[in-house]
Coordinates of C-alpha atoms in Angstrom, one line a residue:
M1 CA 25.4 -22.4 -33.1
Q2 CA 24.4 -20.4 -36.1
R3 CA 26.5 -18.3 -38.4
Y4 CA 25.9 -14.5 -38.6
D5 CA 27.1 -11.4 -40.3
V6 CA 26.8 -8.0 -38.5
I7 CA 27.3 -5.0 -40.8
A8 CA 27.4 -1.6 -39.1
I9 CA 27.7 2.0 -40.2
V10 CA 29.3 4.3 -37.7
L11 CA 29.9 8.1 -37.8
A12 CA 32.6 8.9 -40.4
N13 CA 34.3 11.5 -38.2
L14 CA 35.3 9.0 -35.5
S15 CA 39.0 8.4 -35.0
D16 CA 40.5 5.0 -35.8
E17 CA 40.9 4.3 -32.1
D18 CA 37.2 4.9 -31.5
I19 CA 36.3 2.6 -34.4
T20 CA 38.7 -0.1 -33.2
A21 CA 37.2 0.2 -29.7
L22 CA 33.7 -0.3 -31.1
I23 CA 34.8 -3.4 -33.0
E24 CA 36.8 -4.7 -30.0
R25 CA 33.7 -4.3 -27.8
S26 CA 31.7 -6.4 -30.2
Q27 CA 34.5 -9.0 -30.3
K28 CA 34.4 -9.2 -26.5
I29 CA 30.6 -9.7 -26.5
I30 CA 31.0 -12.6 -28.9
T31 CA 34.0 -14.3 -27.3
D32 CA 32.6 -13.9 -23.7
R33 CA 29.5 -15.8 -24.7
K34 CA 31.5 -18.6 -26.4
G35 CA 31.1 -17.4 -29.9
V36 CA 33.7 -17.8 -32.6
I37 CA 34.8 -14.9 -34.9
A38 CA 35.5 -15.9 -38.5
K39 CA 36.6 -12.5 -39.8
I40 CA 36.4 -8.8 -39.3
D41 CA 36.4 -6.5 -42.4
K42 CA 36.8 -2.8 -42.2
W43 CA 35.3 -1.5 -45.4
G44 CA 36.2 2.1 -44.6
K45 CA 34.6 5.5 -45.1
R46 CA 31.9 5.6 -47.8
H47 CA 29.3 8.1 -49.0
L48 CA 25.8 7.0 -47.9
A49 CA 23.1 6.6 -50.5
Y50 CA 20.8 8.8 -48.3
E51 CA 21.3 10.8 -45.2
I52 CA 21.1 8.8 -41.9
K53 CA 20.7 10.9 -38.8
K54 CA 21.8 14.0 -40.8
Q55 CA 25.1 12.3 -41.9
K56 CA 26.2 12.0 -45.5
D57 CA 29.2 9.7 -44.9
G58 CA 29.7 6.7 -42.8
Y59 CA 32.4 4.1 -41.8
Y60 CA 31.4 0.5 -42.6
F61 CA 32.6 -2.7 -40.9
L62 CA 31.5 -6.3 -41.0
I63 CA 31.9 -9.0 -38.3
D64 CA 31.4 -12.6 -39.4
F65 CA 30.9 -14.9 -36.4
A66 CA 29.2 -18.1 -35.2
G67 CA 27.2 -18.0 -32.0
N68 CA 23.7 -18.2 -30.5
G69 CA 20.8 -15.8 -30.5
A70 CA 21.8 -14.4 -27.1
I71 CA 25.0 -13.0 -28.7
V72 CA 23.0 -11.4 -31.5
A73 CA 20.6 -9.9 -29.0
E74 CA 23.4 -8.4 -26.9
I75 CA 25.2 -6.9 -29.9
E76 CA 22.0 -5.4 -31.2
R77 CA 21.2 -4.0 -27.7
N78 CA 24.6 -2.4 -27.5
Y79 CA 24.3 -0.9 -31.0
K80 CA 20.9 0.5 -30.3
I81 CA 22.2 2.3 -27.2
D82 CA 25.3 3.7 -28.9
D83 CA 24.7 7.1 -30.6
R84 CA 27.9 6.7 -32.7
I85 CA 26.3 3.8 -34.7
L86 CA 24.1 5.1 -37.5
K87 CA 22.7 1.8 -38.7
F88 CA 23.4 -1.9 -38.4
M89 CA 22.0 -5.2 -39.7
T90 CA 22.4 -8.8 -38.6
V91 CA 22.0 -11.5 -41.2
K92 CA 21.9 -15.3 -40.5
K93 CA 24.0 -17.1 -43.1
E94 CA 25.0 -20.6 -44.1
G95 CA 28.5 -21.9 -43.3
A96 CA 30.6 -23.8 -40.8
T97 CA 29.7 -23.1 -37.1
T98 CA 32.5 -25.0 -35.3
P99 CA 35.9 -23.2 -34.7
E100 CA 37.7 -25.8 -36.8
G101 CA 35.2 -25.5 -39.7
I102 CA 35.5 -21.7 -39.6
E103 CA 39.3 -21.9 -39.7
Q104 CA 39.2 -24.2 -42.7
E105 CA 36.7 -22.0 -44.4
V106 CA 38.8 -18.9 -43.8
A107 CA 42.0 -20.7 -45.0
A108 CA 40.2 -21.9 -48.2
A109 CA 39.0 -18.3 -48.9
E110 CA 42.5 -16.9 -48.3
A111 CA 44.0 -19.5 -50.7
K112 CA 41.4 -18.7 -53.3
R113 CA 42.0 -15.0 -52.9
T114 CA 45.8 -15.3 -53.3
Q115 CA 45.4 -17.7 -56.3
A116 CA 43.0 -15.2 -58.0
K117 CA 45.5 -12.3 -57.3
A118 CA 48.4 -14.3 -58.8
E119 CA 46.3 -15.2 -61.9
S120 CA 45.3 -11.5 -62.4
E121 CA 48.9 -10.5 -62.2
A122 CA 49.9 -13.1 -64.7
V123 CA 47.2 -12.0 -67.1
T124 CA 48.2 -8.4 -66.8
E125 CA 51.9 -9.2 -67.4
G126 CA 50.9 -11.3 -70.4
K127 CA 48.9 -8.4 -71.9
I128 CA 51.8 -6.0 -71.4
I129 CA 54.2 -8.4 -73.2
Q130 CA 51.7 -8.8 -76.1
Q131 CA 51.3 -5.0 -76.4
A132 CA 55.1 -4.5 -76.3
E133 CA 55.5 -7.2 -79.1
K134 CA 52.7 -5.6 -81.1
V135 CA 54.3 -2.1 -80.9
S136 CA 57.9 -3.4 -81.6
G137 CA 56.6 -5.5 -84.5
D138 CA 55.9 -3.9 -87.9
A139 CA 54.7 -0.5 -86.9
K140 CA 52.9 0.9 -89.9
P141 CA 51.2 4.2 -89.3
S142 CA 47.5 4.0 -90.1
F143 CA 46.3 7.1 -91.9
K144 CA 42.7 8.0 -92.5
K145 CA 41.7 9.5 -95.8
T146 CA 41.0 13.1 -95.4
Y147 CA 38.8 15.1 -97.8
N148 CA 38.9 18.7 -98.7
R149 CA 35.9 20.8 -99.3
E150 CA 35.8 20.3 -103.1
E151 CA 35.8 16.5 -102.8
I152 CA 33.0 16.6 -100.2
S153 CA 30.8 18.9 -102.3
T154 CA 31.3 16.7 -105.5
K155 CA 30.7 13.5 -103.7
G156 CA 27.1 14.3 -103.0
E157 CA 26.3 15.1 -106.6

């Protein structure tokens, strides 16, 4: 088994049900052929860098899975046939290929994500407290020296 990412861009005007159906069909192809899905990310509607099939916007999604080459071939065959899919790309990647390894990898990534979120919230809270202390401390107005026309004209001489 190898680890793969499939990234696809579909028509932006599709309903959520249609997009979910496309993703579920891909899931079914993977699971029917004894593949293991690590994660599915819906990136949402984005503006394309250039027009693809006369479309300026597209809906992006990513499927991270472990499987064999037959799964990749079947997914790509289905994507080539489907007119709703503007573009897709399959990338072989490094990582765990067993179901247990993938679960551990996903759990570790989730723990790292929640830890980073908690740290960013703590930093933000700390900055707010520092700003509040700075404002409530000695608040001296800072004035800039202003010049009138006479001072400016005599300065240059």
